[in-house]
mmCIF file of C-alpha atoms and ligand atoms in Angstrom:
data_model
loop_
_atom_site.group_PDB
_atom_site.id
_atom_site.type_symbol
_atom_site.label_atom_id
_atom_site.label_comp_id
_atom_site.label_asym_id
_atom_site.label_seq_id
_atom_site.Cartn_x
_atom_site.Cartn_y
_atom_site.Cartn_z
ATOM 1 C CA MET A 84 -5.482 11.209 9.486
ATOM 2 C CA ALA A 85 -8.901 11.949 7.940
ATOM 3 C CA ASN A 86 -9.339 12.211 4.218
ATOM 4 C CA ASN A 87 -9.219 15.670 2.651
ATOM 5 C CA PRO A 88 -12.225 16.600 0.468
ATOM 6 C CA ASN A 89 -10.070 18.880 -1.706
ATOM 7 C CA CYS A 90 -7.395 16.274 -2.422
ATOM 8 C CA ILE A 91 -7.357 14.566 -5.827
ATOM 9 C CA PHE A 92 -5.783 11.384 -4.436
ATOM 10 C CA CYS A 93 -8.358 11.177 -1.634
ATOM 11 C CA LYS A 94 -10.995 11.412 -4.372
ATOM 12 C CA ILE A 95 -9.272 8.545 -6.173
ATOM 13 C CA VAL A 96 -9.310 6.506 -2.954
ATOM 14 C CA SER A 97 -13.035 7.157 -2.457
ATOM 15 C CA GLY A 98 -13.822 6.372 -6.101
ATOM 16 C CA GLU A 99 -15.083 9.885 -6.817
ATOM 17 C CA VAL A 100 -12.278 10.286 -9.390
ATOM 18 C CA PRO A 101 -11.457 7.249 -11.543
ATOM 19 C CA CYS A 102 -8.032 5.685 -11.823
ATOM 20 C CA LEU A 103 -6.387 2.706 -13.461
ATOM 21 C CA LYS A 104 -5.974 0.678 -10.312
ATOM 22 C CA LEU A 105 -3.117 -1.798 -10.064
ATOM 23 C CA PHE A 106 -3.355 -3.005 -6.485
ATOM 24 C CA GLU A 107 -5.028 -2.177 -3.218
ATOM 25 C CA ASP A 108 -5.093 -3.471 0.321
ATOM 26 C CA ALA A 109 -6.590 -2.120 3.524
ATOM 27 C CA GLN A 110 -4.107 0.737 3.873
ATOM 28 C CA THR A 111 -2.755 1.440 0.379
ATOM 29 C CA LEU A 112 -3.561 1.875 -3.281
ATOM 30 C CA ALA A 113 -1.408 1.732 -6.423
ATOM 31 C CA PHE A 114 -2.501 3.127 -9.772
ATOM 32 C CA MET A 115 -1.145 4.368 -13.104
ATOM 33 C CA ASP A 116 0.184 7.941 -13.197
ATOM 34 C CA ILE A 117 -2.038 9.966 -15.513
ATOM 35 C CA SER A 118 0.984 11.687 -17.128
ATOM 36 C CA PRO A 119 3.678 9.048 -17.347
ATOM 37 C CA VAL A 120 7.305 9.873 -17.963
ATOM 38 C CA HIS A 121 7.876 6.353 -19.303
ATOM 39 C CA ASP A 122 5.610 3.357 -19.909
ATOM 40 C CA GLY A 123 4.732 1.785 -16.561
ATOM 41 C CA HIS A 124 5.059 4.966 -14.453
ATOM 42 C CA CYS A 125 2.715 4.507 -11.515
ATOM 43 C CA LEU A 126 2.086 5.684 -7.955
ATOM 44 C CA ALA A 127 1.610 4.051 -4.563
ATOM 45 C CA ILE A 128 -0.251 5.966 -1.849
ATOM 46 C CA PRO A 129 -1.658 5.512 1.643
ATOM 47 C CA LYS A 130 -5.467 5.502 1.621
ATOM 48 C CA GLN A 131 -5.445 8.060 4.418
ATOM 49 C CA HIS A 132 -4.450 11.641 3.705
ATOM 50 C CA TYR A 133 -0.917 12.387 4.877
ATOM 51 C CA PRO A 134 0.584 15.361 2.983
ATOM 52 C CA THR A 135 4.297 14.548 3.298
ATOM 53 C CA VAL A 136 6.943 12.315 4.822
ATOM 54 C CA PHE A 137 6.994 14.777 7.734
ATOM 55 C CA THR A 138 3.456 13.863 8.798
ATOM 56 C CA ILE A 139 2.892 10.281 7.654
ATOM 57 C CA SER A 140 2.645 7.673 10.423
ATOM 58 C CA PRO A 141 5.331 4.974 10.673
ATOM 59 C CA ARG A 142 2.675 2.325 10.070
ATOM 60 C CA ALA A 143 1.334 4.025 6.936
ATOM 61 C CA ILE A 144 4.752 4.607 5.351
ATOM 62 C CA ALA A 145 5.692 0.988 6.050
ATOM 63 C CA ALA A 146 2.511 -0.171 4.327
ATOM 64 C CA VAL A 147 3.099 2.068 1.274
ATOM 65 C CA ALA A 148 6.714 0.887 1.075
ATOM 66 C CA GLN A 149 5.520 -2.722 0.927
ATOM 67 C CA THR A 150 3.023 -1.945 -1.822
ATOM 68 C CA THR A 151 5.675 0.039 -3.696
ATOM 69 C CA ALA A 152 8.100 -2.889 -3.669
ATOM 70 C CA LYS A 153 5.390 -5.313 -4.776
ATOM 71 C CA VAL A 154 4.241 -3.135 -7.662
ATOM 72 C CA ALA A 155 7.810 -2.217 -8.672
ATOM 73 C CA LYS A 156 8.563 -5.911 -9.206
ATOM 74 C CA ALA A 157 5.499 -6.242 -11.419
ATOM 75 C CA VAL A 158 6.436 -3.128 -13.413
ATOM 76 C CA GLU A 159 9.941 -4.477 -13.869
ATOM 77 C CA GLN A 160 8.567 -7.661 -15.389
ATOM 78 C CA ALA A 161 5.873 -5.899 -17.399
ATOM 79 C CA VAL A 162 7.934 -3.241 -19.159
ATOM 80 C CA LYS A 163 11.501 -4.520 -18.782
ATOM 81 C CA PRO A 164 13.086 -1.118 -18.182
ATOM 82 C CA ASP A 165 16.846 -0.571 -17.970
ATOM 83 C CA GLY A 166 16.323 0.483 -14.347
ATOM 84 C CA LEU A 167 13.651 1.798 -12.002
ATOM 85 C CA SER A 168 13.627 4.800 -9.656
ATOM 86 C CA ILE A 169 11.447 5.181 -6.589
ATOM 87 C CA MET A 170 10.881 8.917 -6.139
ATOM 88 C CA GLN A 171 9.053 10.864 -3.458
ATOM 89 C CA ALA A 172 8.752 14.660 -3.177
ATOM 90 C CA ASN A 173 7.891 16.784 -0.135
ATOM 91 C CA GLY A 174 6.874 20.407 -0.599
ATOM 92 C CA PRO A 175 7.040 22.817 -3.534
ATOM 93 C CA GLY A 176 10.813 23.165 -3.385
ATOM 94 C CA ALA A 177 11.066 19.447 -4.056
ATOM 95 C CA GLY A 178 8.543 19.652 -6.896
ATOM 96 C CA GLN A 179 5.613 18.057 -5.048
ATOM 97 C CA SER A 180 2.465 18.886 -7.012
ATOM 98 C CA VAL A 181 -0.077 16.676 -5.174
ATOM 99 C CA GLY A 182 -0.161 17.129 -1.408
ATOM 100 C CA HIS A 183 -0.975 13.515 -0.571
ATOM 101 C CA PHE A 184 2.050 11.335 0.177
ATOM 102 C CA HIS A 185 3.034 9.137 -2.774
ATOM 103 C CA PHE A 186 5.883 7.075 -4.079
ATOM 104 C CA HIS A 187 6.562 7.292 -7.815
ATOM 105 C CA ILE A 188 7.447 3.917 -9.319
ATOM 106 C CA LEU A 189 9.372 5.166 -12.303
ATOM 107 C CA PRO A 190 10.848 2.868 -14.963
ATOM 108 C CA ARG A 191 14.096 4.246 -16.353
ATOM 109 C CA ARG A 192 15.930 4.005 -19.647
ATOM 110 C CA ILE A 193 19.675 4.333 -20.150
ATOM 111 C CA ASP A 194 20.517 7.946 -21.006
ATOM 112 C CA ASP A 195 16.911 9.081 -20.493
ATOM 113 C CA GLN A 196 18.325 12.359 -19.144
ATOM 114 C CA LEU A 197 16.015 12.342 -16.128
ATOM 115 C CA LEU A 198 17.515 14.025 -13.105
ATOM 116 C CA PHE A 199 15.219 15.700 -10.628
ATOM 117 C CA ASN A 200 13.669 17.431 -13.639
ATOM 118 C CA TRP A 201 11.462 14.692 -14.933
ATOM 119 C CA GLU A 202 8.175 16.590 -14.488
ATOM 120 C CA ARG A 203 9.031 18.492 -17.665
ATOM 121 C CA TYR A 204 9.057 15.230 -19.630
ATOM 122 C CA GLN A 205 5.569 14.219 -18.516
ATOM 123 C CA THR A 206 2.797 14.226 -21.096
ATOM 124 C CA PRO A 207 -0.789 13.041 -20.658
ATOM 125 C CA GLY A 208 -0.921 9.301 -21.276
ATOM 126 C CA GLU A 209 -3.121 7.815 -23.961
ATOM 127 C CA ARG A 210 -5.976 5.999 -22.199
ATOM 128 C CA VAL A 211 -5.672 2.877 -24.348
ATOM 129 C CA ARG A 212 -1.939 2.630 -23.745
ATOM 130 C CA LEU A 213 -2.310 3.226 -19.998
ATOM 131 C CA THR A 214 -5.042 0.577 -19.778
ATOM 132 C CA GLU A 215 -2.933 -1.926 -21.691
ATOM 133 C CA LEU A 216 0.049 -1.301 -19.424
ATOM 134 C CA ALA A 217 -2.109 -1.519 -16.276
ATOM 135 C CA GLU A 218 -3.412 -4.930 -17.396
ATOM 136 C CA ARG A 219 0.095 -6.123 -18.099
ATOM 137 C CA ILE A 220 1.434 -4.983 -14.728
ATOM 138 C CA ARG A 221 -1.546 -6.546 -12.924
ATOM 139 C CA SER A 222 -0.752 -9.857 -14.599
ATOM 140 C CA PHE A 223 2.527 -9.926 -12.681
ATOM 141 C CA LEU A 224 1.024 -9.117 -9.266
HETATM 142 P P1 5GP B 548 4.365 14.996 -7.600
HETATM 143 O O1 5GP B 548 4.634 16.108 -8.579
HETATM 144 O O2 5GP B 548 3.485 15.459 -6.479
HETATM 145 O O3 5GP B 548 5.585 14.284 -7.123
HETATM 146 O O4 5GP B 548 3.563 13.890 -8.428
HETATM 147 C C1 5GP B 548 2.188 13.919 -8.621
HETATM 148 C C2 5GP B 548 1.874 12.940 -9.719
HETATM 149 O O5 5GP B 548 0.485 12.711 -9.727
HETATM 150 C C3 5GP B 548 2.251 13.447 -11.137
HETATM 151 O O6 5GP B 548 3.150 12.542 -11.739
HETATM 152 C C4 5GP B 548 0.913 13.525 -11.860
HETATM 153 O O7 5GP B 548 0.999 13.133 -13.210
HETATM 154 C C5 5GP B 548 0.043 12.568 -11.052
HETATM 155 N N1 5GP B 548 -1.375 12.938 -11.053
HETATM 156 C C6 5GP B 548 -1.900 14.165 -10.804
HETATM 157 N N2 5GP B 548 -3.251 14.121 -10.875
HETATM 158 C C7 5GP B 548 -3.573 12.820 -11.161
HETATM 159 C C8 5GP B 548 -4.831 12.161 -11.359
HETATM 160 O O8 5GP B 548 -5.913 12.731 -11.283
HETATM 161 N N3 5GP B 548 -4.787 10.830 -11.646
HETATM 162 C C9 5GP B 548 -3.596 10.145 -11.750
HETATM 163 N N4 5GP B 548 -3.675 8.832 -12.055
HETATM 164 N N5 5GP B 548 -2.399 10.752 -11.574
HETATM 165 C C10 5GP B 548 -2.389 12.071 -11.280
HETATM 166 ZN ZN1 ZN B 549 -5.434 13.115 0.086
#
C-alpha cells in the first residue's frame, strides 16, 4: 500500500518528521512514543501505510510483530517494568488516534490503573528523558 502524504507516521518513515528511532529494517520501524504513558513506551509500525488490522497484509503484520517482540525485549531490559502490554487500536471506537497501523510497546507498573483508558495518562515526554531512554533501549537491541 502506498504511503499517505497526510499521515504523520508516513512522514516519520520518510524522515520529513523526526523521531527517536530505536530500530528499523526493510519493512518496519520502531521509535519512542512522543507522549509516553510510562518510561520506555514506544511504537512499532510497518513502513507502508496500512490504516488498521483490517487492511494490513499478512506479510506486513508478521514483520511488525517480529520487530515488536525484538524491541519489547530491549524495553524490558532497559526499564525493568513490572510487566509490559502490547496494545493495538483499530478505529475511533477503539481509541485509535493515528490511522497508520501500530503496536504500542507499553511498559506496565503494578497498580498503574491502566485499563483501556491509558490515553488520558499520556503527557508529552521531555526530549532529554526520551533521548536517554531511546539510547538505553538501543543498547539492548
Ligand atoms: P493510538 O491512539 O492511535 O493508538 O496511538 C497513537 C500514538 O502515537 C499515541 O500514543 C501518540 O502519543 C503517538 N504519536 C502521535 N503523534 C506522534 C508523533 O508525531 N511522533 C511520535 N513519536 N509519536 C506520536
Ligand atoms: Zn501512514
